[in-house]
Amino acid sequence: MWYLRQRLQQSLCLCFTLIVSSASHGQSSKTITWLTLDFEPYYIFNGANAGQGRDEQVINLLQQQLPEYHFNFMAIPSSHLLTELRHTQSTYCLLSLYKTSQRLMDLHFSEHYSTIGLSPALVMHKEVAQQLGLTAGAPQSLTKLLGEHRLRLGLPMGRSYGNELDEVIAQVPKSQLTTRPGRDVLASLTYMLAKKRLDILLSYPSEFQYLSEKMGLDEQLSIFPITEAPPLSYGYIACSNNELGQQQVKILAPALQQVVSSRAYKEVMLQWLPTALKPRLQQAL
């Protein structure tokens, strides 16, 4: 009798375990975990504009298209971004990432772009730009400035700026490069630029607009288009290189198509651009 009771208890425990395991598996397949960064104006965690970051607003638009899915968020430093994303034991997605040949081997990417914006630009202290004889707002060659004037370039660690600019940066001597990891990295580099501890900073126009105004530096800094960069830059959804990551890219694809064609999406893409530059992106949108 005791033996029969024990067998029955074991069978009940096994059935319960299978039910819980099955339910957990179903829940995980209906959950998408997004990596987020403390990187304004793409993600704004604090202050009056909290929640109004470009990328986090696009994720919210995707959530509206996929109400049956649960979105989780995990904030990490930008320097750890690709390491976490490349883990195949866990599944994460990132809203906006450049496609490079190496990343295409390591990650699953959406076919359609998830973000579109003006390409990276050069940011310089106005006094340094005047000393070099640069015309305000005129396109400049990054290769020429770094090669002829031996200027110091500041970069967030591990960030890609697209194939064209990445090739230029790869040729820059390490003695002319200053990289920074961690949180608020772009704000830290912008502060160094204002203090003339750097000569050039690569920044997207929306980043420049947001940070220079927030830090009260807009009267000290100038921004210049880069001749080596294409007019526009595109980011794509990237998910971990495993079966679930591949599934989630496919799940997000039709929702992304709907979002990108919406009026709300276009407003989000334009929100943090300098007013004078908005017409350039409006044409592309």
PDB file of C-alpha atoms in Angstrom:
ATOM      1  CA  MET A   1       0.000   0.000   0.000  1.00  0.00           C
ATOM      2  CA  TRP A   2       2.798   2.366   0.953  1.00  0.00           C
ATOM      3  CA  TYR A   3       4.518   1.545  -2.339  1.00  0.00           C
ATOM      4  CA  LEU A   4       1.387   2.347  -4.363  1.00  0.00           C
ATOM      5  CA  ARG A   5       0.950   5.694  -2.566  1.00  0.00           C
ATOM      6  CA  GLN A   6       4.586   6.598  -3.258  1.00  0.00           C
ATOM      7  CA  ARG A   7       4.239   5.731  -6.958  1.00  0.00           C
ATOM      8  CA  LEU A   8       1.062   7.795  -7.175  1.00  0.00           C
ATOM      9  CA  GLN A   9       2.761  10.780  -5.557  1.00  0.00           C
ATOM     10  CA  GLN A  10       5.714  10.475  -7.943  1.00  0.00           C
ATOM     11  CA  SER A  11       3.346  10.343 -10.920  1.00  0.00           C
ATOM     12  CA  LEU A  12       1.438  13.399  -9.725  1.00  0.00           C
ATOM     13  CA  CYS A  13       4.698  15.329  -9.194  1.00  0.00           C
ATOM     14  CA  LEU A  14       5.888  14.367 -12.670  1.00  0.00           C
ATOM     15  CA  CYS A  15       2.614  15.517 -14.250  1.00  0.00           C
ATOM     16  CA  PHE A  16       2.733  18.801 -12.350  1.00  0.00           C
ATOM     17  CA  THR A  17       6.336  19.387 -13.428  1.00  0.00           C
ATOM     18  CA  LEU A  18       5.448  18.765 -17.054  1.00  0.00           C
ATOM     19  CA  ILE A  19       2.504  21.158 -16.874  1.00  0.00           C
ATOM     20  CA  VAL A  20       4.597  23.916 -15.268  1.00  0.00           C
ATOM     21  CA  SER A  21       7.426  23.340 -17.725  1.00  0.00           C
ATOM     22  CA  SER A  22       5.033  23.498 -20.647  1.00  0.00           C
ATOM     23  CA  ALA A  23       3.422  26.676 -19.333  1.00  0.00           C
ATOM     24  CA  SER A  24       6.809  28.293 -18.743  1.00  0.00           C
ATOM     25  CA  HIS A  25       7.902  27.417 -22.265  1.00  0.00           C
ATOM     26  CA  GLY A  26       4.746  28.917 -23.700  1.00  0.00           C
ATOM     27  CA  GLN A  27       5.205  32.091 -21.670  1.00  0.00           C
ATOM     28  CA  SER A  28       8.838  32.514 -22.736  1.00  0.00           C
ATOM     29  CA  SER A  29       7.899  32.149 -26.385  1.00  0.00           C
ATOM     30  CA  LYS A  30       5.406  34.991 -25.900  1.00  0.00           C
ATOM     31  CA  THR A  31       7.968  37.258 -24.230  1.00  0.00           C
ATOM     32  CA  ILE A  32      10.461  39.500 -26.018  1.00  0.00           C
ATOM     33  CA  THR A  33      13.257  40.999 -23.946  1.00  0.00           C
ATOM     34  CA  TRP A  34      14.670  44.268 -25.279  1.00  0.00           C
ATOM     35  CA  LEU A  35      18.109  45.560 -24.371  1.00  0.00           C
ATOM     36  CA  THR A  36      18.015  49.265 -23.551  1.00  0.00           C
ATOM     37  CA  LEU A  37      20.831  51.761 -23.037  1.00  0.00           C
ATOM     38  CA  ASP A  38      21.250  54.936 -21.050  1.00  0.00           C
ATOM     39  CA  PHE A  39      21.872  56.733 -24.327  1.00  0.00           C
ATOM     40  CA  GLU A  40      19.923  59.934 -24.902  1.00  0.00           C
ATOM     41  CA  PRO A  41      17.905  60.747 -26.947  1.00  0.00           C
ATOM     42  CA  TYR A  42      17.305  57.103 -27.941  1.00  0.00           C
ATOM     43  CA  TYR A  43      16.434  56.057 -24.401  1.00  0.00           C
ATOM     44  CA  ILE A  44      15.644  58.699 -21.790  1.00  0.00           C
ATOM     45  CA  PHE A  45      15.437  57.232 -18.313  1.00  0.00           C
ATOM     46  CA  ASN A  46      15.184  60.376 -16.202  1.00  0.00           C
ATOM     47  CA  GLY A  47      13.979  63.966 -16.236  1.00  0.00           C
ATOM     48  CA  ALA A  48      11.102  65.753 -17.923  1.00  0.00           C
ATOM     49  CA  ASN A  49      11.569  63.762 -21.155  1.00  0.00           C
ATOM     50  CA  ALA A  50      11.683  60.322 -19.504  1.00  0.00           C
ATOM     51  CA  GLY A  51      10.119  57.709 -21.763  1.00  0.00           C
ATOM     52  CA  GLN A  52      10.308  59.955 -24.830  1.00  0.00           C
ATOM     53  CA  GLY A  53      13.458  58.457 -26.307  1.00  0.00           C
ATOM     54  CA  ARG A  54      13.338  57.663 -30.007  1.00  0.00           C
ATOM     55  CA  ASP A  55      13.957  53.931 -29.761  1.00  0.00           C
ATOM     56  CA  GLU A  56      11.795  53.312 -26.700  1.00  0.00           C
ATOM     57  CA  GLN A  57       8.877  55.044 -28.433  1.00  0.00           C
ATOM     58  CA  VAL A  58       9.279  52.768 -31.464  1.00  0.00           C
ATOM     59  CA  ILE A  59       9.264  49.739 -29.150  1.00  0.00           C
ATOM     60  CA  ASN A  60       6.005  51.044 -27.668  1.00  0.00           C
ATOM     61  CA  LEU A  61       4.541  51.277 -31.167  1.00  0.00           C
ATOM     62  CA  LEU A  62       5.582  47.665 -31.804  1.00  0.00           C
ATOM     63  CA  GLN A  63       3.905  46.618 -28.547  1.00  0.00           C
ATOM     64  CA  GLN A  64       0.651  48.135 -29.796  1.00  0.00           C
ATOM     65  CA  GLN A  65       0.893  45.911 -32.866  1.00  0.00           C
ATOM     66  CA  LEU A  66       1.635  42.809 -30.762  1.00  0.00           C
ATOM     67  CA  PRO A  67      -0.691  42.986 -27.722  1.00  0.00           C
ATOM     68  CA  GLU A  68      -0.487  39.200 -27.253  1.00  0.00           C
ATOM     69  CA  TYR A  69       3.253  39.462 -26.531  1.00  0.00           C
ATOM     70  CA  HIS A  70       4.856  40.641 -23.311  1.00  0.00           C
ATOM     71  CA  PHE A  71       7.807  43.027 -23.668  1.00  0.00           C
ATOM     72  CA  ASN A  72      10.533  42.963 -21.022  1.00  0.00           C
ATOM     73  CA  PHE A  73      13.360  45.488 -20.782  1.00  0.00           C
ATOM     74  CA  MET A  74      16.925  45.108 -19.533  1.00  0.00           C
ATOM     75  CA  ALA A  75      19.135  48.187 -19.248  1.00  0.00           C
ATOM     76  CA  ILE A  76      22.857  47.599 -19.791  1.00  0.00           C
ATOM     77  CA  PRO A  77      25.939  49.778 -20.434  1.00  0.00           C
ATOM     78  CA  SER A  78      26.631  50.365 -24.124  1.00  0.00           C
ATOM     79  CA  SER A  79      30.048  48.701 -23.782  1.00  0.00           C
ATOM     80  CA  HIS A  80      28.329  45.386 -22.840  1.00  0.00           C
ATOM     81  CA  LEU A  81      25.683  45.581 -25.540  1.00  0.00           C
ATOM     82  CA  LEU A  82      27.089  43.262 -28.199  1.00  0.00           C
ATOM     83  CA  THR A  83      28.400  40.792 -25.620  1.00  0.00           C
ATOM     84  CA  GLU A  84      24.925  40.331 -24.164  1.00  0.00           C
ATOM     85  CA  LEU A  85      23.274  40.255 -27.565  1.00  0.00           C
ATOM     86  CA  ARG A  86      25.648  37.541 -28.802  1.00  0.00           C
ATOM     87  CA  HIS A  87      24.894  35.188 -25.899  1.00  0.00           C
ATOM     88  CA  THR A  88      23.112  32.206 -27.409  1.00  0.00           C
ATOM     89  CA  GLN A  89      22.012  30.836 -24.015  1.00  0.00           C
ATOM     90  CA  SER A  90      19.655  33.804 -23.574  1.00  0.00           C
ATOM     91  CA  THR A  91      17.500  35.634 -26.104  1.00  0.00           C
ATOM     92  CA  TYR A  92      17.546  39.411 -26.391  1.00  0.00           C
ATOM     93  CA  CYS A  93      16.585  41.919 -29.059  1.00  0.00           C
ATOM     94  CA  LEU A  94      17.829  45.431 -29.792  1.00  0.00           C
ATOM     95  CA  LEU A  95      15.740  47.886 -31.752  1.00  0.00           C
ATOM     96  CA  SER A  96      18.380  49.737 -33.762  1.00  0.00           C
ATOM     97  CA  LEU A  97      21.716  48.294 -34.848  1.00  0.00           C
ATOM     98  CA  TYR A  98      23.872  48.737 -37.939  1.00  0.00           C
ATOM     99  CA  LYS A  99      24.306  45.684 -40.118  1.00  0.00           C
ATOM    100  CA  THR A 100      27.951  44.744 -40.614  1.00  0.00           C
ATOM    101  CA  SER A 101      29.402  41.583 -42.143  1.00  0.00           C
ATOM    102  CA  GLN A 102      30.531  40.308 -38.724  1.00  0.00           C
ATOM    103  CA  ARG A 103      27.230  41.086 -37.034  1.00  0.00           C
ATOM    104  CA  LEU A 104      25.316  39.306 -39.784  1.00  0.00           C
ATOM    105  CA  MET A 105      27.205  36.142 -38.837  1.00  0.00           C
ATOM    106  CA  ASP A 106      26.590  36.617 -35.105  1.00  0.00           C
ATOM    107  CA  LEU A 107      22.967  37.813 -34.959  1.00  0.00           C
ATOM    108  CA  HIS A 108      19.555  37.613 -36.613  1.00  0.00           C
ATOM    109  CA  PHE A 109      18.497  40.896 -38.259  1.00  0.00           C
ATOM    110  CA  SER A 110      15.202  42.241 -39.547  1.00  0.00           C
ATOM    111  CA  GLU A 111      14.972  42.725 -43.302  1.00  0.00           C
ATOM    112  CA  HIS A 112      13.302  46.126 -42.973  1.00  0.00           C
ATOM    113  CA  TYR A 113      14.939  49.011 -41.156  1.00  0.00           C
ATOM    114  CA  SER A 114      13.575  49.903 -37.730  1.00  0.00           C
ATOM    115  CA  THR A 115      15.063  53.406 -37.520  1.00  0.00           C
ATOM    116  CA  ILE A 116      16.128  55.945 -40.110  1.00  0.00           C
ATOM    117  CA  GLY A 117      18.058  59.134 -39.489  1.00  0.00           C
ATOM    118  CA  LEU A 118      20.658  61.514 -40.788  1.00  0.00           C
ATOM    119  CA  SER A 119      24.157  60.085 -40.860  1.00  0.00           C
ATOM    120  CA  PRO A 120      26.806  60.828 -38.227  1.00  0.00           C
ATOM    121  CA  ALA A 121      28.383  64.271 -38.259  1.00  0.00           C
ATOM    122  CA  LEU A 122      31.482  65.956 -36.858  1.00  0.00           C
ATOM    123  CA  VAL A 123      31.079  68.019 -33.715  1.00  0.00           C
ATOM    124  CA  MET A 124      33.809  70.528 -32.858  1.00  0.00           C
ATOM    125  CA  HIS A 125      34.332  73.412 -30.500  1.00  0.00           C
ATOM    126  CA  LYS A 126      33.623  76.607 -32.432  1.00  0.00           C
ATOM    127  CA  GLU A 127      37.034  78.066 -31.567  1.00  0.00           C
ATOM    128  CA  VAL A 128      38.833  74.984 -32.932  1.00  0.00           C
ATOM    129  CA  ALA A 129      36.724  75.082 -36.107  1.00  0.00           C
ATOM    130  CA  GLN A 130      37.586  78.753 -36.599  1.00  0.00           C
ATOM    131  CA  GLN A 131      41.293  78.065 -36.130  1.00  0.00           C
ATOM    132  CA  LEU A 132      41.064  75.447 -38.885  1.00  0.00           C
ATOM    133  CA  GLY A 133      39.198  77.842 -41.159  1.00  0.00           C
ATOM    134  CA  LEU A 134      36.086  75.673 -41.439  1.00  0.00           C
ATOM    135  CA  THR A 135      32.861  77.156 -42.762  1.00  0.00           C
ATOM    136  CA  ALA A 136      29.967  76.583 -40.370  1.00  0.00           C
ATOM    137  CA  GLY A 137      27.748  73.717 -41.530  1.00  0.00           C
ATOM    138  CA  ALA A 138      29.884  72.894 -44.590  1.00  0.00           C
ATOM    139  CA  PRO A 139      30.681  69.190 -45.214  1.00  0.00           C
ATOM    140  CA  GLN A 140      34.118  68.102 -44.010  1.00  0.00           C
ATOM    141  CA  SER A 141      36.358  65.119 -44.724  1.00  0.00           C
ATOM    142  CA  LEU A 142      37.084  63.150 -41.562  1.00  0.00           C
ATOM    143  CA  THR A 143      40.103  61.551 -43.264  1.00  0.00           C
ATOM    144  CA  LYS A 144      41.581  64.923 -44.164  1.00  0.00           C
ATOM    145  CA  LEU A 145      41.002  66.529 -40.766  1.00  0.00           C
ATOM    146  CA  LEU A 146      42.517  63.636 -38.857  1.00  0.00           C
ATOM    147  CA  GLY A 147      45.399  63.120 -41.284  1.00  0.00           C
ATOM    148  CA  GLU A 148      46.471  66.721 -41.893  1.00  0.00           C
ATOM    149  CA  HIS A 149      45.811  68.220 -38.480  1.00  0.00           C
ATOM    150  CA  ARG A 150      46.409  65.223 -36.197  1.00  0.00           C
ATOM    151  CA  LEU A 151      43.211  65.941 -34.298  1.00  0.00           C
ATOM    152  CA  ARG A 152      42.016  63.871 -31.351  1.00  0.00           C
ATOM    153  CA  LEU A 153      38.815  61.921 -32.016  1.00  0.00           C
ATOM    154  CA  GLY A 154      36.410  60.837 -29.282  1.00  0.00           C
ATOM    155  CA  LEU A 155      34.252  57.698 -29.648  1.00  0.00           C
ATOM    156  CA  PRO A 156      31.940  55.604 -27.463  1.00  0.00           C
ATOM    157  CA  MET A 157      33.549  52.187 -27.034  1.00  0.00           C
ATOM    158  CA  GLY A 158      32.363  49.477 -29.428  1.00  0.00           C
ATOM    159  CA  ARG A 159      30.072  51.687 -31.479  1.00  0.00           C
ATOM    160  CA  SER A 160      29.731  51.284 -35.257  1.00  0.00           C
ATOM    161  CA  TYR A 161      29.029  54.232 -37.562  1.00  0.00           C
ATOM    162  CA  GLY A 162      28.438  52.259 -40.750  1.00  0.00           C
ATOM    163  CA  ASN A 163      30.881  50.622 -43.142  1.00  0.00           C
ATOM    164  CA  GLU A 164      32.212  53.833 -44.696  1.00  0.00           C
ATOM    165  CA  LEU A 165      33.090  55.634 -41.477  1.00  0.00           C
ATOM    166  CA  ASP A 166      34.203  52.465 -39.702  1.00  0.00           C
ATOM    167  CA  GLU A 167      36.844  51.997 -42.409  1.00  0.00           C
ATOM    168  CA  VAL A 168      38.104  55.549 -41.882  1.00  0.00           C
ATOM    169  CA  ILE A 169      38.201  55.112 -38.092  1.00  0.00           C
ATOM    170  CA  ALA A 170      40.104  51.818 -38.430  1.00  0.00           C
ATOM    171  CA  GLN A 171      42.994  53.739 -40.060  1.00  0.00           C
ATOM    172  CA  VAL A 172      43.288  56.322 -37.281  1.00  0.00           C
ATOM    173  CA  PRO A 173      46.362  55.879 -35.049  1.00  0.00           C
ATOM    174  CA  LYS A 174      45.464  54.876 -31.500  1.00  0.00           C
ATOM    175  CA  SER A 175      47.283  57.938 -30.218  1.00  0.00           C
ATOM    176  CA  GLN A 176      44.566  60.081 -31.826  1.00  0.00           C
ATOM    177  CA  LEU A 177      41.629  58.096 -30.423  1.00  0.00           C
ATOM    178  CA  THR A 178      39.879  58.496 -27.087  1.00  0.00           C
ATOM    179  CA  THR A 179      37.210  55.898 -26.268  1.00  0.00           C
ATOM    180  CA  ARG A 180      34.912  55.731 -23.281  1.00  0.00           C
ATOM    181  CA  PRO A 181      32.796  52.823 -21.926  1.00  0.00           C
ATOM    182  CA  GLY A 182      29.943  52.827 -19.443  1.00  0.00           C
ATOM    183  CA  ARG A 183      26.895  54.992 -18.828  1.00  0.00           C
ATOM    184  CA  ASP A 184      26.328  58.547 -20.106  1.00  0.00           C
ATOM    185  CA  VAL A 185      29.320  58.004 -22.385  1.00  0.00           C
ATOM    186  CA  LEU A 186      28.284  60.516 -25.036  1.00  0.00           C
ATOM    187  CA  ALA A 187      27.612  63.194 -22.441  1.00  0.00           C
ATOM    188  CA  SER A 188      31.064  62.545 -20.978  1.00  0.00           C
ATOM    189  CA  LEU A 189      32.721  62.896 -24.389  1.00  0.00           C
ATOM    190  CA  THR A 190      30.707  66.042 -25.153  1.00  0.00           C
ATOM    191  CA  TYR A 191      31.918  67.569 -21.894  1.00  0.00           C
ATOM    192  CA  MET A 192      35.523  66.708 -22.839  1.00  0.00           C
ATOM    193  CA  LEU A 193      34.981  68.354 -26.232  1.00  0.00           C
ATOM    194  CA  ALA A 194      33.677  71.542 -24.604  1.00  0.00           C
ATOM    195  CA  LYS A 195      36.781  71.576 -22.362  1.00  0.00           C
ATOM    196  CA  LYS A 196      38.990  71.059 -25.460  1.00  0.00           C
ATOM    197  CA  ARG A 197      40.319  67.752 -24.216  1.00  0.00           C
ATOM    198  CA  LEU A 198      39.104  66.407 -27.553  1.00  0.00           C
ATOM    199  CA  ASP A 199      39.098  68.015 -30.997  1.00  0.00           C
ATOM    200  CA  ILE A 200      36.362  66.019 -32.761  1.00  0.00           C
ATOM    201  CA  LEU A 201      33.414  63.972 -31.650  1.00  0.00           C
ATOM    202  CA  LEU A 202      31.301  61.803 -33.945  1.00  0.00           C
ATOM    203  CA  SER A 203      27.633  62.336 -33.191  1.00  0.00           C
ATOM    204  CA  TYR A 204      24.291  61.986 -34.904  1.00  0.00           C
ATOM    205  CA  PRO A 205      22.483  65.316 -35.344  1.00  0.00           C
ATOM    206  CA  SER A 206      19.704  64.301 -32.935  1.00  0.00           C
ATOM    207  CA  GLU A 207      22.273  63.385 -30.277  1.00  0.00           C
ATOM    208  CA  PHE A 208      24.051  66.698 -30.784  1.00  0.00           C
ATOM    209  CA  GLN A 209      20.833  68.690 -30.554  1.00  0.00           C
ATOM    210  CA  TYR A 210      19.605  66.959 -27.419  1.00  0.00           C
ATOM    211  CA  LEU A 211      22.845  66.882 -25.455  1.00  0.00           C
ATOM    212  CA  SER A 212      24.165  70.324 -26.387  1.00  0.00           C
ATOM    213  CA  GLU A 213      20.904  71.930 -25.252  1.00  0.00           C
ATOM    214  CA  LYS A 214      20.658  69.800 -22.113  1.00  0.00           C
ATOM    215  CA  MET A 215      24.247  70.601 -21.122  1.00  0.00           C
ATOM    216  CA  GLY A 216      24.023  74.275 -22.122  1.00  0.00           C
ATOM    217  CA  LEU A 217      26.779  73.905 -24.733  1.00  0.00           C
ATOM    218  CA  ASP A 218      24.888  74.726 -27.941  1.00  0.00           C
ATOM    219  CA  GLU A 219      26.609  78.139 -28.183  1.00  0.00           C
ATOM    220  CA  GLN A 220      30.073  76.560 -27.903  1.00  0.00           C
ATOM    221  CA  LEU A 221      29.828  73.671 -30.359  1.00  0.00           C
ATOM    222  CA  SER A 222      29.393  73.368 -34.127  1.00  0.00           C
ATOM    223  CA  ILE A 223      28.264  70.412 -36.227  1.00  0.00           C
ATOM    224  CA  PHE A 224      29.487  69.517 -39.740  1.00  0.00           C
ATOM    225  CA  PRO A 225      28.292  66.828 -42.205  1.00  0.00           C
ATOM    226  CA  ILE A 226      30.930  64.207 -43.108  1.00  0.00           C
ATOM    227  CA  THR A 227      31.810  63.721 -46.772  1.00  0.00           C
ATOM    228  CA  GLU A 228      32.655  60.024 -46.278  1.00  0.00           C
ATOM    229  CA  ALA A 229      29.219  59.251 -44.837  1.00  0.00           C
ATOM    230  CA  PRO A 230      26.052  58.519 -46.850  1.00  0.00           C
ATOM    231  CA  PRO A 231      23.154  60.962 -46.436  1.00  0.00           C
ATOM    232  CA  LEU A 232      21.089  58.594 -44.289  1.00  0.00           C
ATOM    233  CA  SER A 233      21.744  55.888 -41.722  1.00  0.00           C
ATOM    234  CA  TYR A 234      19.544  52.868 -41.030  1.00  0.00           C
ATOM    235  CA  GLY A 235      19.199  50.735 -37.934  1.00  0.00           C
ATOM    236  CA  TYR A 236      17.694  47.237 -37.847  1.00  0.00           C
ATOM    237  CA  ILE A 237      16.201  44.995 -35.196  1.00  0.00           C
ATOM    238  CA  ALA A 238      18.818  42.477 -34.073  1.00  0.00           C
ATOM    239  CA  CYS A 239      18.082  39.396 -31.951  1.00  0.00           C
ATOM    240  CA  SER A 240      20.258  36.679 -30.439  1.00  0.00           C
ATOM    241  CA  ASN A 241      21.614  34.010 -32.767  1.00  0.00           C
ATOM    242  CA  ASN A 242      19.466  31.110 -31.591  1.00  0.00           C
ATOM    243  CA  GLU A 243      16.167  29.521 -32.611  1.00  0.00           C
ATOM    244  CA  LEU A 244      14.037  31.776 -30.414  1.00  0.00           C
ATOM    245  CA  GLY A 245      15.868  34.873 -31.637  1.00  0.00           C
ATOM    246  CA  GLN A 246      15.170  33.870 -35.230  1.00  0.00           C
ATOM    247  CA  GLN A 247      11.492  33.319 -34.372  1.00  0.00           C
ATOM    248  CA  GLN A 248      11.224  36.703 -32.706  1.00  0.00           C
ATOM    249  CA  VAL A 249      12.670  38.521 -35.726  1.00  0.00           C
ATOM    250  CA  LYS A 250       9.994  36.844 -37.857  1.00  0.00           C
ATOM    251  CA  ILE A 251       7.272  37.733 -35.348  1.00  0.00           C
ATOM    252  CA  LEU A 252       8.352  41.367 -35.285  1.00  0.00           C
ATOM    253  CA  ALA A 253       8.608  41.702 -39.083  1.00  0.00           C
ATOM    254  CA  PRO A 254       4.930  42.380 -39.975  1.00  0.00           C
ATOM    255  CA  ALA A 255       4.486  44.600 -36.913  1.00  0.00           C
ATOM    256  CA  LEU A 256       7.548  46.607 -37.958  1.00  0.00           C
ATOM    257  CA  GLN A 257       6.119  47.135 -41.444  1.00  0.00           C
ATOM    258  CA  GLN A 258       2.942  48.558 -39.929  1.00  0.00           C
ATOM    259  CA  VAL A 259       4.828  50.799 -37.514  1.00  0.00           C
ATOM    260  CA  VAL A 260       7.231  52.255 -40.094  1.00  0.00           C
ATOM    261  CA  SER A 261       4.369  53.254 -42.375  1.00  0.00           C
ATOM    262  CA  SER A 262       2.515  55.078 -39.588  1.00  0.00           C
ATOM    263  CA  ARG A 263       2.353  58.814 -38.972  1.00  0.00           C
ATOM    264  CA  ALA A 264       3.377  58.293 -35.336  1.00  0.00           C
ATOM    265  CA  TYR A 265       6.639  56.651 -36.441  1.00  0.00           C
ATOM    266  CA  LYS A 266       7.559  59.576 -38.681  1.00  0.00           C
ATOM    267  CA  GLU A 267       6.942  62.012 -35.828  1.00  0.00           C
ATOM    268  CA  VAL A 268       9.207  59.975 -33.542  1.00  0.00           C
ATOM    269  CA  MET A 269      12.028  59.924 -36.125  1.00  0.00           C
ATOM    270  CA  LEU A 270      11.865  63.722 -36.448  1.00  0.00           C
ATOM    271  CA  GLN A 271      11.313  64.580 -32.793  1.00  0.00           C
ATOM    272  CA  TRP A 272      14.884  65.181 -31.654  1.00  0.00           C
ATOM    273  CA  LEU A 273      16.401  66.537 -34.866  1.00  0.00           C
ATOM    274  CA  PRO A 274      17.509  70.175 -35.113  1.00  0.00           C
ATOM    275  CA  THR A 275      14.699  72.159 -36.763  1.00  0.00           C
ATOM    276  CA  ALA A 276      16.893  73.226 -39.686  1.00  0.00           C
ATOM    277  CA  LEU A 277      17.690  69.589 -40.540  1.00  0.00           C
ATOM    278  CA  LYS A 278      14.181  68.131 -40.303  1.00  0.00           C
ATOM    279  CA  PRO A 279      13.312  68.774 -43.996  1.00  0.00           C
ATOM    280  CA  ARG A 280      16.225  66.518 -45.065  1.00  0.00           C
ATOM    281  CA  LEU A 281      14.789  63.555 -43.177  1.00  0.00           C
ATOM    282  CA  GLN A 282      11.167  64.363 -44.015  1.00  0.00           C
ATOM    283  CA  GLN A 283      11.917  63.790 -47.687  1.00  0.00           C
ATOM    284  CA  ALA A 284      13.255  60.311 -46.947  1.00  0.00           C
ATOM    285  CA  LEU A 285      10.312  59.480 -44.691  1.00  0.00           C
TER     286      LEU A 285
END
